[in-house]
DNA sequence: TTATATGTTACACTTACTATAACAATGAAA
DNA sequence: TTTCATTGTTATAGTAAGTGTAACATATAA
């Protein structure tokens, strides 16, 4: 599952938990709601739990519950919880060839360029809350 | 070869052609210089030729030559020549599940979000010329 | 006409992704 | 304290994508 799909899946699941709060929802229920395999849901939720975005209880009547405020939880926090790797998978080939020193310079340049973009995206994600996503999702859908 | 690797490979090759201008350089020579397989070089150069960024001549003493001004050719033009797919490979899973209408809304939201980022990156690439890359590559390398 | 290039396609190999299954570990409830 | 639903984690089988290289038809300068 790509970083971006994971992110959108997590958001869908979290919005579902917010709706049902404080009633815990198990992986099977979330799975049915958003159409993603229950095992995958558990993998994603497990990461969110480690970052205390969600909590979990096992056994009968158990499941996942939102532990953070719907209005202040940001997209960046969700993203950070899910990924070690970056949302933009940029790589620059190993420097090689006769011109190895110059090639290293160009690689540095592009790594720098892509790193800047990455930071810029993260900066934007800081200002997006779960609540704003829910609101905007309604609006954007009307546009197309 | 990922979009970002292709882009940096193309830039390295174009800078090499600029250095040697107006003497054509064949794929074997470019390959040796930047350490990328000659066949792959031909694939990349072929796309640049179609967009008239480079020209090619076949036969003895043939090779590739830069057809555009080093100071005005932009990163966006190079990128556009290379890729149909986008530099950011974002996907959002198919809407499914009981909540299919809501899921579609969230997918639209994320597609919109990622599309905006894509546009922003392209906007930045518009202002970057081959010349500025060469200059900045020197500077950035000194920083680290 | 020959030698040398490009341009394109194909192929084998590896790596990554995907979706699901399996099951141990846990803890709430009776 | 036993039961059993649930999480959390690992494994697996199948598919898709990426990688690097080779092969060869096509073109053209000399």
Tab-separated table of C-alpha atoms (C1' of nucleotides) in Angstrom:
chain	number	residue	atom	x	y	z
A	1	UNK	CA	0.000	0.000	0.000
A	2	UNK	CA	1.528	3.287	-1.082
A	3	UNK	CA	2.141	6.058	1.394
A	4	UNK	CA	-0.640	8.146	-0.078
A	5	UNK	CA	-3.171	5.308	-0.031
A	6	UNK	CA	-2.227	4.492	3.532
A	7	UNK	CA	-2.764	8.108	4.466
A	8	UNK	CA	-6.186	8.338	2.906
A	9	UNK	CA	-7.207	4.994	4.387
A	10	UNK	CA	-6.140	6.175	7.838
A	11	UNK	CA	-8.116	9.386	7.467
A	12	UNK	CA	-11.239	7.518	6.419
A	13	UNK	CA	-10.889	5.187	9.376
A	14	UNK	CA	-10.290	8.036	11.816
A	15	UNK	CA	-13.315	9.941	10.577
A	16	UNK	CA	-15.380	6.819	11.050
A	17	UNK	CA	-14.082	6.469	14.617
A	18	UNK	CA	-14.886	10.129	15.244
A	19	UNK	CA	-18.464	9.592	14.137
A	20	UNK	CA	-18.893	6.614	16.417
A	21	UNK	CA	-17.013	8.081	19.366
A	22	UNK	CA	-16.806	6.953	22.141
A	23	UNK	CA	-18.002	3.558	20.987
A	24	UNK	CA	-15.009	1.412	19.902
A	25	UNK	CA	-15.071	-0.049	16.399
A	26	UNK	CA	-13.262	-3.248	15.567
A	27	UNK	CA	-11.222	-3.907	12.453
A	28	UNK	CA	-14.009	-5.895	10.807
A	29	UNK	CA	-16.453	-3.023	11.126
A	30	UNK	CA	-13.963	-0.467	9.838
A	31	UNK	CA	-13.084	-2.842	7.017
A	32	UNK	CA	-16.685	-3.139	5.945
A	33	UNK	CA	-17.201	0.612	6.076
A	34	UNK	CA	-14.254	1.675	4.005
A	35	UNK	CA	-13.659	-1.414	1.892
A	36	UNK	CA	-10.125	-2.205	2.972
A	37	UNK	CA	-9.067	-5.623	4.229
A	38	UNK	CA	-9.398	-6.025	8.011
A	39	UNK	CA	-5.850	-7.239	8.408
A	40	UNK	CA	-4.559	-4.139	6.660
A	41	UNK	CA	-6.755	-1.993	8.845
A	42	UNK	CA	-5.210	-3.560	11.937
A	43	UNK	CA	-1.744	-2.850	10.576
A	44	UNK	CA	-2.585	0.794	10.016
A	45	UNK	CA	-4.439	1.218	13.284
A	46	UNK	CA	-1.592	-0.416	15.128
A	47	UNK	CA	0.721	2.362	13.976
A	48	UNK	CA	-1.768	5.034	14.945
A	49	UNK	CA	-2.078	3.430	18.382
A	50	UNK	CA	1.684	3.556	18.893
A	51	UNK	CA	1.514	7.277	18.307
A	52	UNK	CA	-1.442	7.559	20.669
A	53	UNK	CA	-3.718	8.896	17.992
A	54	UNK	CA	-5.976	5.959	18.635
A	55	UNK	CA	-6.363	3.497	21.466
A	56	UNK	CA	-7.312	-0.147	21.292
A	57	UNK	CA	-8.977	-2.629	23.556
A	58	UNK	CA	-8.883	-6.350	22.983
A	59	UNK	CA	-11.504	-8.946	23.666
A	60	UNK	CA	-15.261	-8.815	23.494
A	61	UNK	CA	-16.674	-5.399	22.670
A	62	UNK	CA	-13.138	-4.236	21.978
A	63	UNK	CA	-11.845	-2.311	19.003
A	64	UNK	CA	-10.311	1.042	18.202
A	65	UNK	CA	-11.173	4.424	19.582
A	66	UNK	CA	-10.045	7.951	18.733
A	67	UNK	CA	-7.828	9.373	21.458
A	68	UNK	CA	-7.175	12.767	19.973
A	69	UNK	CA	-9.338	15.816	19.487
A	70	UNK	CA	-11.013	15.754	16.114
A	71	UNK	CA	-10.495	19.502	15.682
A	72	UNK	CA	-6.770	19.622	16.427
A	73	UNK	CA	-5.354	16.356	15.051
A	74	UNK	CA	-3.390	17.276	11.956
A	75	UNK	CA	-2.685	15.444	8.732
A	76	UNK	CA	1.034	15.736	9.450
A	77	UNK	CA	0.668	13.845	12.706
A	78	UNK	CA	-1.225	11.065	10.968
A	79	UNK	CA	1.347	10.942	8.199
A	80	UNK	CA	4.240	10.851	10.671
A	81	UNK	CA	2.618	7.990	12.531
A	82	UNK	CA	2.264	5.919	9.376
A	83	UNK	CA	5.500	6.335	7.554
A	84	UNK	CA	9.177	6.043	8.040
A	85	UNK	CA	9.644	6.416	4.338
A	86	UNK	CA	8.635	9.679	2.761
A	87	UNK	CA	5.441	10.382	0.874
A	88	UNK	CA	7.556	11.376	-2.096
A	89	UNK	CA	9.748	8.520	-3.089
A	90	UNK	CA	12.602	10.369	-4.707
A	91	UNK	CA	15.830	8.726	-5.525
A	92	UNK	CA	18.780	9.860	-7.439
A	93	UNK	CA	21.006	7.224	-8.947
A	94	UNK	CA	24.361	6.467	-7.375
A	95	UNK	CA	27.065	8.717	-8.668
A	96	UNK	CA	29.168	6.810	-11.147
A	97	UNK	CA	31.059	7.190	-14.395
A	98	UNK	CA	34.178	9.114	-15.309
A	99	UNK	CA	32.563	12.316	-14.196
A	100	UNK	CA	31.847	11.040	-10.718
A	101	UNK	CA	32.553	14.283	-8.875
A	102	UNK	CA	30.230	16.316	-11.074
A	103	UNK	CA	27.581	13.631	-10.861
A	104	UNK	CA	27.729	13.771	-7.084
A	105	UNK	CA	27.120	17.504	-7.273
A	106	UNK	CA	24.039	17.056	-9.408
A	107	UNK	CA	22.753	14.347	-7.099
A	108	UNK	CA	23.184	16.690	-4.160
A	109	UNK	CA	21.331	19.353	-6.065
A	110	UNK	CA	18.351	17.106	-6.756
A	111	UNK	CA	18.278	15.645	-3.289
A	112	UNK	CA	18.187	19.186	-1.987
A	113	UNK	CA	15.433	20.123	-4.413
A	114	UNK	CA	13.280	17.145	-3.510
A	115	UNK	CA	13.954	17.587	0.202
A	116	UNK	CA	12.673	21.146	-0.029
A	117	UNK	CA	9.498	19.984	-1.682
A	118	UNK	CA	9.041	17.349	0.997
A	119	UNK	CA	9.368	20.002	3.712
A	120	UNK	CA	6.905	22.220	1.905
A	121	UNK	CA	4.326	19.431	1.779
A	122	UNK	CA	4.799	18.714	5.456
A	123	UNK	CA	4.359	22.397	6.224
A	124	UNK	CA	1.006	22.320	4.467
A	125	UNK	CA	-0.072	19.170	6.263
A	126	UNK	CA	0.519	20.930	9.572
A	127	UNK	CA	-2.404	23.241	8.894
A	128	UNK	CA	-4.873	20.550	7.942
A	129	UNK	CA	-6.972	19.060	10.703
A	130	UNK	CA	-9.182	16.020	10.580
A	131	UNK	CA	-12.136	18.347	10.991
A	132	UNK	CA	-11.090	20.518	8.049
A	133	UNK	CA	-10.649	17.436	5.883
A	134	UNK	CA	-14.179	16.313	6.642
A	135	UNK	CA	-15.537	19.765	5.848
A	136	UNK	CA	-13.492	20.223	2.696
A	137	UNK	CA	-14.247	16.732	1.433
A	138	UNK	CA	-17.913	17.744	1.286
A	139	UNK	CA	-17.159	20.924	-0.642
A	140	UNK	CA	-14.659	19.470	-3.092
A	141	UNK	CA	-16.985	16.664	-3.946
A	142	UNK	CA	-19.521	19.177	-5.161
A	143	UNK	CA	-16.965	20.698	-7.534
A	144	UNK	CA	-15.912	17.415	-9.100
B	1	UNK	CA	14.000	4.111	-13.694
B	2	UNK	CA	11.950	6.390	-11.490
B	3	UNK	CA	10.766	9.762	-12.711
B	4	UNK	CA	13.188	11.569	-10.448
B	5	UNK	CA	16.170	9.464	-11.491
B	6	UNK	CA	15.274	9.947	-15.129
B	7	UNK	CA	15.116	13.678	-14.583
B	8	UNK	CA	18.503	13.895	-12.916
B	9	UNK	CA	20.061	11.615	-15.529
B	10	UNK	CA	18.684	13.830	-18.294
B	11	UNK	CA	20.052	16.954	-16.641
B	12	UNK	CA	23.498	15.395	-16.260
B	13	UNK	CA	23.481	14.377	-19.908
B	14	UNK	CA	22.294	17.803	-21.074
B	15	UNK	CA	24.960	19.587	-19.065
B	16	UNK	CA	27.537	17.305	-20.627
B	17	UNK	CA	26.228	18.137	-24.102
B	18	UNK	CA	26.324	21.829	-23.245
B	19	UNK	CA	29.974	21.540	-22.276
B	20	UNK	CA	30.871	19.814	-25.502
B	21	UNK	CA	28.681	21.941	-27.744
B	22	UNK	CA	28.589	21.945	-30.741
B	23	UNK	CA	30.413	18.632	-30.943
B	24	UNK	CA	27.876	15.745	-30.898
B	25	UNK	CA	28.311	13.094	-28.206
B	26	UNK	CA	27.134	9.561	-28.741
B	27	UNK	CA	25.341	7.391	-26.208
B	28	UNK	CA	28.490	5.455	-25.344
B	29	UNK	CA	30.360	8.620	-24.449
B	30	UNK	CA	27.489	9.981	-22.364
B	31	UNK	CA	27.150	6.595	-20.717
B	32	UNK	CA	30.799	6.564	-19.690
B	33	UNK	CA	30.615	10.091	-18.345
B	34	UNK	CA	27.561	9.735	-16.161
B	35	UNK	CA	27.632	6.017	-15.438
B	36	UNK	CA	24.248	5.079	-16.880
B	37	UNK	CA	23.754	2.278	-19.405
B	38	UNK	CA	24.072	3.429	-23.030
B	39	UNK	CA	20.763	1.862	-24.019
B	40	UNK	CA	19.006	3.724	-21.251
B	41	UNK	CA	20.716	6.921	-22.353
B	42	UNK	CA	19.378	6.447	-25.858
B	43	UNK	CA	15.879	5.944	-24.468
B	44	UNK	CA	16.079	9.161	-22.505
B	45	UNK	CA	17.731	11.149	-25.296
B	46	UNK	CA	15.152	9.869	-27.741
B	47	UNK	CA	12.418	11.533	-25.711
B	48	UNK	CA	14.366	14.767	-25.467
B	49	UNK	CA	14.849	14.695	-29.251
B	50	UNK	CA	11.116	14.343	-29.813
B	51	UNK	CA	10.630	17.504	-27.841
B	52	UNK	CA	13.400	19.207	-29.785
B	53	UNK	CA	15.481	19.781	-26.705
B	54	UNK	CA	18.230	17.778	-28.335
B	55	UNK	CA	18.976	16.712	-31.883
B	56	UNK	CA	20.556	13.512	-33.080
B	57	UNK	CA	22.576	12.432	-36.060
B	58	UNK	CA	23.148	8.837	-36.981
B	59	UNK	CA	26.181	7.230	-38.507
B	60	UNK	CA	29.886	7.865	-38.067
B	61	UNK	CA	30.694	10.916	-35.956
B	62	UNK	CA	27.026	11.082	-35.047
B	63	UNK	CA	25.493	11.483	-31.634
B	64	UNK	CA	23.382	13.922	-29.652
B	65	UNK	CA	23.599	17.672	-29.588
B	66	UNK	CA	21.873	20.340	-27.496
B	67	UNK	CA	19.359	22.284	-29.548
B	68	UNK	CA	18.140	24.662	-26.893
B	69	UNK	CA	19.740	27.612	-25.178
B	70	UNK	CA	21.487	26.543	-22.018
B	71	UNK	CA	20.301	29.672	-20.198
B	72	UNK	CA	16.611	29.410	-20.996
B	73	UNK	CA	15.851	25.689	-21.051
B	74	UNK	CA	13.838	24.962	-17.919
B	75	UNK	CA	13.580	21.943	-15.680
B	76	UNK	CA	9.855	21.818	-16.387
B	77	UNK	CA	10.460	21.435	-20.103
B	78	UNK	CA	12.876	18.583	-19.493
B	79	UNK	CA	10.447	16.961	-17.105
B	80	UNK	CA	7.552	17.314	-19.532
B	81	UNK	CA	9.601	15.712	-22.267
B	82	UNK	CA	10.410	12.689	-20.139
B	83	UNK	CA	7.221	11.804	-18.423
B	84	UNK	CA	3.664	11.032	-19.075
B	85	UNK	CA	3.261	9.790	-15.569
B	86	UNK	CA	3.711	12.327	-12.814
B	87	UNK	CA	6.784	12.824	-10.682
B	88	UNK	CA	4.636	12.226	-7.655
B	89	UNK	CA	3.048	8.841	-7.868
B	90	UNK	CA	-0.044	9.399	-5.780
B	91	UNK	CA	-2.897	7.052	-5.759
B	92	UNK	CA	-5.948	6.769	-3.686
B	93	UNK	CA	-7.601	3.394	-3.381
B	94	UNK	CA	-10.813	2.694	-5.214
B	95	UNK	CA	-13.825	3.757	-3.256
B	96	UNK	CA	-15.472	0.698	-1.787
B	97	UNK	CA	-17.287	-0.568	1.263
B	98	UNK	CA	-20.651	0.267	2.769
B	99	UNK	CA	-19.685	3.893	3.014
B	100	UNK	CA	-18.885	4.200	-0.672
B	101	UNK	CA	-20.237	7.719	-1.137
B	102	UNK	CA	-18.240	9.138	1.758
B	103	UNK	CA	-15.157	7.275	0.597
B	104	UNK	CA	-15.471	8.838	-2.823
B	105	UNK	CA	-15.538	12.243	-1.187
B	106	UNK	CA	-12.350	11.580	0.704
B	107	UNK	CA	-10.687	10.247	-2.419
B	108	UNK	CA	-11.639	13.423	-4.250
B	109	UNK	CA	-10.215	15.439	-1.410
B	110	UNK	CA	-6.863	13.664	-1.531
B	111	UNK	CA	-6.662	13.697	-5.289
B	112	UNK	CA	-7.261	17.424	-5.131
B	113	UNK	CA	-4.618	17.832	-2.439
B	114	UNK	CA	-2.004	15.862	-4.342
B	115	UNK	CA	-2.853	17.558	-7.614
B	116	UNK	CA	-2.225	20.929	-5.991
B	117	UNK	CA	1.160	19.812	-4.799
B	118	UNK	CA	1.986	18.552	-8.273
B	119	UNK	CA	1.089	21.929	-9.763
B	120	UNK	CA	3.174	23.690	-7.152
B	121	UNK	CA	6.209	21.593	-8.007
B	122	UNK	CA	5.749	22.274	-11.689
B	123	UNK	CA	5.497	25.981	-10.952
B	124	UNK	CA	8.861	25.837	-9.239
B	125	UNK	CA	10.427	23.881	-12.079
B	126	UNK	CA	9.416	26.650	-14.460
B	127	UNK	CA	11.889	29.006	-12.826
B	128	UNK	CA	14.833	26.637	-12.887
B	129	UNK	CA	17.081	26.740	-15.936
B	130	UNK	CA	19.808	24.326	-16.907
B	131	UNK	CA	22.282	27.117	-16.257
B	132	UNK	CA	20.952	27.775	-12.766
B	133	UNK	CA	21.133	24.063	-11.977
B	134	UNK	CA	24.776	23.965	-12.964
B	135	UNK	CA	25.529	27.022	-10.848
B	136	UNK	CA	23.543	25.856	-7.846
B	137	UNK	CA	24.952	22.352	-7.991
B	138	UNK	CA	28.370	23.861	-7.339
B	139	UNK	CA	27.139	25.866	-4.385
B	140	UNK	CA	25.046	23.154	-2.781
B	141	UNK	CA	27.874	20.696	-2.962
B	142	UNK	CA	29.975	22.987	-0.799
B	143	UNK	CA	27.286	23.049	1.873
B	144	UNK	CA	26.904	19.297	2.064
C	1	DT	C1'	28.845	0.200	-49.724
C	2	DT	C1'	30.361	-0.011	-45.210
C	3	DA	C1'	30.700	1.225	-40.628
C	4	DT	C1'	28.602	3.483	-36.975
C	5	DA	C1'	24.939	5.470	-34.744
C	6	DT	C1'	20.197	5.966	-33.141
C	7	DG	C1'	15.572	4.283	-31.839
C	8	DT	C1'	12.787	0.684	-30.335
C	9	DT	C1'	11.442	-3.640	-28.653
C	10	DA	C1'	12.108	-7.582	-25.995
C	11	DC	C1'	13.759	-10.314	-22.367
C	12	DA	C1'	15.344	-12.251	-18.106
C	13	DC	C1'	15.961	-10.991	-13.509
C	14	DT	C1'	15.065	-8.995	-9.502
C	15	DT	C1'	12.607	-6.309	-6.399
C	16	DA	C1'	8.507	-4.458	-4.577
C	17	DC	C1'	3.643	-4.489	-3.847
C	18	DT	C1'	-0.736	-6.541	-2.589
C	19	DA	C1'	-4.029	-8.874	-0.390
C	20	DT	C1'	-4.927	-12.264	2.569
C	21	DA	C1'	-4.199	-15.771	5.915
C	22	DA	C1'	-2.594	-17.593	10.197
C	23	DC	C1'	-1.794	-17.435	14.769
C	24	DA	C1'	0.220	-15.910	19.120
C	25	DA	C1'	-0.727	-12.524	22.696
C	26	DT	C1'	-3.899	-10.024	25.231
C	27	DG	C1'	-7.567	-8.638	28.080
C	28	DA	C1'	-12.586	-7.912	29.021
C	29	DA	C1'	-16.394	-10.305	30.738
C	30	DA	C1'	-18.853	-13.891	32.875
D	1	DT	C1'	-10.045	-18.546	36.138
D	2	DT	C1'	-11.799	-19.833	31.931
D	3	DT	C1'	-13.565	-18.380	27.647
D	4	DC	C1'	-13.441	-16.130	23.485
D	5	DA	C1'	-13.371	-11.980	20.693
D	6	DT	C1'	-10.094	-9.019	19.394
D	7	DT	C1'	-5.622	-6.948	18.485
D	8	DG	C1'	-0.850	-7.153	16.763
D	9	DT	C1'	2.507	-9.365	14.032
D	10	DT	C1'	4.493	-12.376	10.857
D	11	DA	C1'	4.311	-15.143	6.923
D	12	DT	C1'	2.961	-16.380	2.374
D	13	DA	C1'	1.560	-16.797	-2.226
D	14	DG	C1'	0.600	-14.262	-6.215
D	15	DT	C1'	1.014	-10.355	-9.021
D	16	DA	C1'	2.908	-6.232	-10.771
D	17	DA	C1'	6.565	-3.093	-11.521
D	18	DG	C1'	11.193	-1.780	-12.069
D	19	DT	C1'	16.021	-2.673	-13.848
D	20	DG	C1'	19.602	-3.302	-16.718
D	21	DT	C1'	20.971	-5.231	-20.743
D	22	DA	C1'	20.746	-7.207	-25.205
D	23	DA	C1'	19.297	-7.436	-29.888
D	24	DC	C1'	18.257	-5.630	-34.031
D	25	DA	C1'	15.962	-2.881	-37.495
D	26	DT	C1'	16.617	1.685	-39.303
D	27	DA	C1'	19.073	5.500	-40.794
D	28	DT	C1'	22.984	8.171	-42.442
D	29	DA	C1'	27.522	10.151	-42.847
D	30	DA	C1'	31.666	9.248	-45.125
